[in-house]
Coordinates of C-alpha atoms and ligand atoms in Angstrom, one line a residue:
M1 CA 0.0 0.0 0.0
N2 CA 1.4 3.4 -1.0
H3 CA -0.2 5.4 1.8
P4 CA -1.7 4.3 5.1
L5 CA -5.4 4.5 5.4
D6 CA -6.6 7.7 7.1
P7 CA -9.5 7.3 9.6
A8 CA -10.8 10.7 8.6
S9 CA -11.2 9.5 5.0
P10 CA -14.7 8.7 3.7
I11 CA -16.2 5.3 3.2
G12 CA -16.9 4.6 -0.5
V13 CA -20.3 2.8 -1.2
F14 CA -21.4 1.9 -4.7
D15 CA -24.3 0.4 -6.5
S16 CA -25.7 0.1 -10.0
G17 CA -28.2 2.9 -9.2
V18 CA -30.1 4.4 -6.4
G19 CA -30.9 1.2 -4.6
G20 CA -27.6 1.2 -2.7
L21 CA -28.9 4.2 -0.8
T22 CA -30.6 1.6 1.5
V23 CA -27.1 0.7 2.6
V24 CA -26.1 4.3 3.0
R25 CA -29.1 4.9 5.1
A26 CA -28.2 2.0 7.4
L27 CA -24.6 3.3 7.6
M28 CA -25.7 6.8 8.5
E29 CA -27.7 5.4 11.3
R30 CA -25.1 3.0 12.6
L31 CA -22.0 5.2 12.0
P32 CA -23.2 8.8 12.3
F33 CA -19.7 10.4 12.2
E34 CA -18.5 8.8 9.0
N35 CA -18.1 10.7 5.8
I36 CA -19.6 8.8 2.8
L37 CA -19.0 8.9 -0.9
Y38 CA -21.7 7.1 -2.8
F39 CA -21.5 6.1 -6.5
G40 CA -24.7 5.1 -8.3
D41 CA -24.4 4.1 -12.0
T42 CA -27.8 5.5 -12.8
A43 CA -27.0 5.8 -16.6
R44 CA -26.5 2.0 -16.9
V45 CA -28.8 0.5 -14.3
P46 CA -30.2 -2.2 -14.1
Y47 CA -27.2 -4.5 -13.8
G48 CA -29.3 -7.5 -12.6
V49 CA -30.0 -8.6 -16.2
K50 CA -26.6 -7.9 -17.7
S51 CA -23.7 -10.3 -18.4
V52 CA -20.8 -11.0 -16.0
E53 CA -18.3 -9.4 -18.4
T54 CA -20.2 -6.2 -18.7
I55 CA -20.8 -6.0 -14.9
A56 CA -17.1 -6.6 -14.2
H57 CA -16.1 -3.8 -16.6
Y58 CA -18.4 -1.3 -15.0
T59 CA -17.4 -2.4 -11.6
T60 CA -13.7 -1.7 -12.4
Q61 CA -14.5 1.8 -13.5
I62 CA -16.5 2.6 -10.4
T63 CA -13.8 1.1 -8.1
E64 CA -11.1 3.2 -9.7
F65 CA -13.2 6.3 -9.4
L66 CA -13.7 5.8 -5.6
L67 CA -10.1 4.7 -5.0
E68 CA -8.9 8.0 -6.6
R69 CA -10.8 9.8 -3.9
R70 CA -8.8 7.9 -1.2
V71 CA -11.7 6.0 0.5
K72 CA -10.6 4.0 3.6
L73 CA -13.2 1.3 3.0
L74 CA -15.1 0.1 0.0
I75 CA -18.6 -1.3 0.3
I76 CA -20.2 -3.1 -2.6
A77 CA -23.8 -2.3 -1.9
C78 CA -25.1 -3.9 -5.0
N79 CA -25.9 -7.6 -4.7
T80 CA -25.4 -8.2 -8.4
M81 CA -21.9 -6.7 -8.4
A82 CA -21.0 -8.5 -5.2
A83 CA -22.3 -11.7 -6.8
V84 CA -20.2 -11.6 -9.9
A85 CA -17.4 -9.0 -9.5
A86 CA -16.4 -8.8 -5.8
Q87 CA -13.0 -10.3 -6.7
V88 CA -12.4 -7.6 -9.3
V89 CA -12.8 -5.0 -6.6
R90 CA -10.6 -6.9 -4.1
D91 CA -7.8 -7.2 -6.7
L92 CA -7.8 -3.5 -7.3
S93 CA -8.3 -2.1 -3.8
P94 CA -5.6 -1.3 -1.3
A95 CA -8.4 -0.4 1.1
P96 CA -10.5 -3.2 2.8
V97 CA -13.6 -4.3 0.8
L98 CA -16.9 -5.5 2.2
D99 CA -19.8 -6.8 0.2
V100 CA -23.4 -7.3 0.9
I101 CA -23.4 -11.0 0.1
E102 CA -20.8 -11.9 2.7
A103 CA -22.8 -9.8 5.2
G104 CA -26.1 -11.3 4.2
A105 CA -24.8 -14.8 4.4
L106 CA -23.4 -14.4 7.9
A107 CA -26.6 -12.7 9.1
A108 CA -28.8 -15.5 7.6
L109 CA -26.7 -18.2 9.4
A110 CA -27.0 -16.3 12.6
A111 CA -30.8 -16.1 12.2
T112 CA -31.7 -19.6 11.1
R113 CA -32.6 -22.3 13.5
T114 CA -33.6 -25.0 11.0
R115 CA -30.9 -24.4 8.5
R116 CA -33.5 -23.9 5.7
I117 CA -32.8 -20.6 4.1
G118 CA -34.5 -18.8 1.2
V119 CA -32.6 -16.3 -1.0
I120 CA -34.3 -13.8 -3.4
G121 CA -32.5 -11.5 -5.8
T122 CA -32.1 -10.4 -9.4
P123 CA -31.7 -13.0 -12.1
T124 CA -27.9 -12.4 -12.3
T125 CA -27.4 -12.7 -8.5
I126 CA -29.5 -15.9 -8.3
N127 CA -27.9 -17.5 -11.4
S128 CA -24.4 -16.8 -10.0
N129 CA -25.2 -19.0 -6.9
A130 CA -23.0 -16.5 -4.9
Y131 CA -25.3 -16.6 -1.8
S132 CA -25.4 -20.4 -1.8
R133 CA -21.6 -20.6 -2.1
A134 CA -21.1 -18.0 0.7
I135 CA -23.5 -19.8 3.0
H136 CA -22.3 -23.3 2.2
E137 CA -18.7 -22.3 2.7
I138 CA -19.5 -21.5 6.3
E139 CA -22.2 -24.1 7.0
P140 CA -22.3 -26.9 4.4
Q141 CA -25.3 -28.5 6.0
T142 CA -27.8 -25.8 4.9
R143 CA -30.7 -26.2 2.6
I144 CA -30.9 -23.2 0.3
V145 CA -33.9 -22.3 -1.9
S146 CA -33.3 -19.5 -4.4
Q147 CA -35.7 -17.5 -6.4
A148 CA -35.0 -14.8 -9.0
C149 CA -37.5 -11.9 -8.6
A150 CA -37.0 -9.8 -11.7
L151 CA -40.2 -7.7 -11.2
F152 CA -39.4 -6.4 -7.7
V153 CA -36.9 -3.8 -8.9
P154 CA -39.3 -2.0 -11.2
L155 CA -42.1 -2.3 -8.7
V156 CA -40.1 -0.7 -6.0
E157 CA -38.9 2.1 -8.3
E158 CA -42.5 2.7 -9.2
G159 CA -43.1 3.3 -5.5
W160 CA -45.6 0.3 -5.3
L161 CA -44.3 -0.6 -1.8
D162 CA -47.7 -1.6 -0.5
H163 CA -49.7 -2.3 -3.6
P164 CA -51.9 -5.3 -4.6
V165 CA -49.8 -5.9 -7.7
T166 CA -46.6 -6.1 -5.6
R167 CA -48.4 -8.4 -3.1
L168 CA -49.6 -10.7 -5.8
T169 CA -46.2 -10.8 -7.4
A170 CA -44.5 -11.6 -4.1
Q171 CA -47.0 -14.4 -3.4
E172 CA -46.3 -15.9 -6.8
Y173 CA -42.5 -15.7 -6.4
L174 CA -42.4 -16.9 -2.8
K175 CA -44.8 -19.8 -3.2
P176 CA -42.1 -22.4 -4.1
V177 CA -39.7 -20.9 -1.6
L178 CA -42.2 -21.1 1.3
A179 CA -43.2 -24.6 0.3
E180 CA -39.7 -25.7 1.4
R181 CA -40.5 -24.6 4.9
I182 CA -37.7 -22.1 5.2
D183 CA -37.3 -20.2 8.5
T184 CA -35.1 -17.4 7.1
L185 CA -35.3 -15.3 3.9
V186 CA -32.4 -13.3 2.6
L187 CA -33.4 -10.1 0.8
G188 CA -30.6 -10.3 -1.7
C189 CA -31.1 -7.1 -3.5
T190 CA -30.7 -3.4 -2.7
H191 CA -34.4 -2.7 -3.5
Y192 CA -36.0 -5.3 -1.3
P193 CA -35.7 -3.7 2.1
L194 CA -38.3 -1.1 0.9
I195 CA -40.9 -3.9 0.6
K196 CA -39.9 -5.6 3.8
P197 CA -43.3 -5.2 5.6
L198 CA -45.1 -6.6 2.5
L199 CA -42.7 -9.5 2.2
Q200 CA -43.1 -10.2 6.0
E201 CA -46.8 -10.3 5.6
V202 CA -46.6 -12.8 2.7
C203 CA -44.0 -15.0 4.5
G204 CA -45.8 -14.9 7.8
P205 CA -44.3 -14.1 11.2
E206 CA -42.3 -17.4 11.6
V207 CA -39.9 -16.5 8.8
T208 CA -37.1 -14.1 9.7
L209 CA -36.2 -11.6 6.9
V210 CA -32.5 -10.8 6.6
D211 CA -32.0 -7.2 5.4
S212 CA -28.5 -7.2 3.9
A213 CA -28.3 -3.3 4.3
E214 CA -28.6 -3.6 8.1
A215 CA -26.2 -6.6 8.2
M216 CA -23.7 -4.6 6.2
A217 CA -23.8 -1.6 8.5
E218 CA -23.0 -3.9 11.4
R219 CA -20.1 -5.5 9.5
A220 CA -18.7 -2.1 8.6
A221 CA -18.8 -0.9 12.2
A222 CA -17.0 -4.0 13.4
L223 CA -14.4 -3.7 10.7
L224 CA -13.7 0.0 11.5
T225 CA -13.2 -1.0 15.1
D226 CA -10.9 -3.9 14.3
L227 CA -8.7 -1.7 12.0
N228 CA -8.9 1.4 14.2
L229 CA -10.4 3.3 11.4
H230 CA -13.4 5.1 13.0
N231 CA -13.4 8.8 12.1
P232 CA -12.2 10.6 15.3
G233 CA -14.0 13.9 14.1
R234 CA -17.3 14.7 15.8
E235 CA -18.6 17.4 13.4
A236 CA -21.5 16.7 11.0
P237 CA -20.3 14.3 8.4
E238 CA -20.2 15.1 4.7
Y239 CA -22.2 13.0 2.2
H240 CA -21.6 13.2 -1.5
F241 CA -23.5 11.3 -4.2
F242 CA -22.0 10.7 -7.6
V243 CA -24.3 9.5 -10.3
T244 CA -23.8 8.9 -14.1
D245 CA -27.2 10.3 -15.0
V246 CA -30.1 12.2 -13.3
P247 CA -33.1 10.3 -14.6
L248 CA -36.7 11.2 -14.3
R249 CA -37.9 11.2 -10.7
F250 CA -34.3 10.7 -9.4
Q251 CA -34.8 13.0 -6.5
S252 CA -38.0 11.4 -5.2
I253 CA -36.9 7.8 -5.7
G254 CA -33.5 8.6 -4.2
E255 CA -35.1 10.2 -1.1
R256 CA -37.4 7.2 -0.7
F257 CA -34.3 4.9 -0.5
L258 CA -32.3 7.2 1.7
G259 CA -35.2 8.1 4.0
R260 CA -34.1 11.8 4.0
S261 CA -33.4 14.6 1.6
L262 CA -30.7 14.1 -1.0
S263 CA -28.2 16.9 -1.6
N264 CA -24.6 17.1 -2.9
V265 CA -25.5 15.2 -6.0
H266 CA -22.7 15.3 -8.7
V267 CA -23.1 14.0 -12.2
V268 CA -20.1 12.1 -13.5
K269 CA -19.7 12.1 -17.3
W270 CA -17.5 9.2 -18.6
Ligands
LIG1 N1 -28.6 -3.1 -7.2 C1 -29.1 -4.3 -7.8 C2 -28.9 -5.4 -6.8 O1 -28.8 -5.2 -5.6 C3 -30.5 -4.1 -8.2 C4 -30.7 -3.2 -9.4 C5 -30.0 -3.7 -10.6 O2 -30.5 -4.7 -11.2 O3 -29.1 -3.1 -11.0 O4 -28.9 -6.6 -7.2

């Protein structure tokens, strides 16, 4: 490493679009003194239906962008990028890297009692089997039932968080997963925490939902403690949001994900 990591440096968080703001929101709550740089590739979202090669190429560009700004920790908030390009980020980064899949897998194993776990995500995430691999590496005796839920991302972006169409879609997707008598369901996509109450209703109270955004904030806090990298400053932190496009309804969708107003938005032209 050319330069030691500076505790006052920001945390870099990135995603294919605005969805990763669910992770930023969890980080802001868990680590209220940390500066955060967020990168959302809003011009090229969604990644969840793109090829591994394309996702790896985009991920490299974003990682280099954030490393140039000297982040002390990189967080892959996008499940799809974490599923197929986490190694690309780790190979490039002198700073530690956390990804939502690792965090979600650990949280799922901590939550399950029956070792029957459901995982939902984008088609690319589910096809990659990344969650199954991450869970089986730690606990091989786990039964995992995966289901791609391609329609959830557009439904959430439409704001249909408590809507009959979303409920019906969830019932349809989750029918085969629930038939396997899972006791834990991993929300393996940045967008799904926003429909957590609806999903809980569909799954019933006996299924524990693992929100990878919350799990990630816990992991980040623990890592900063281990590495002695908590920001010693006690002034209000700075948040900057880099995006590759400002699409229609960006502000309102972004604020829904973030749970507060969105300022310091910078457009990056590549
Ligand atoms: N951020 C993606 C994920 O968590 C969802 C949106 C997309 O498909 O790019 O998988």
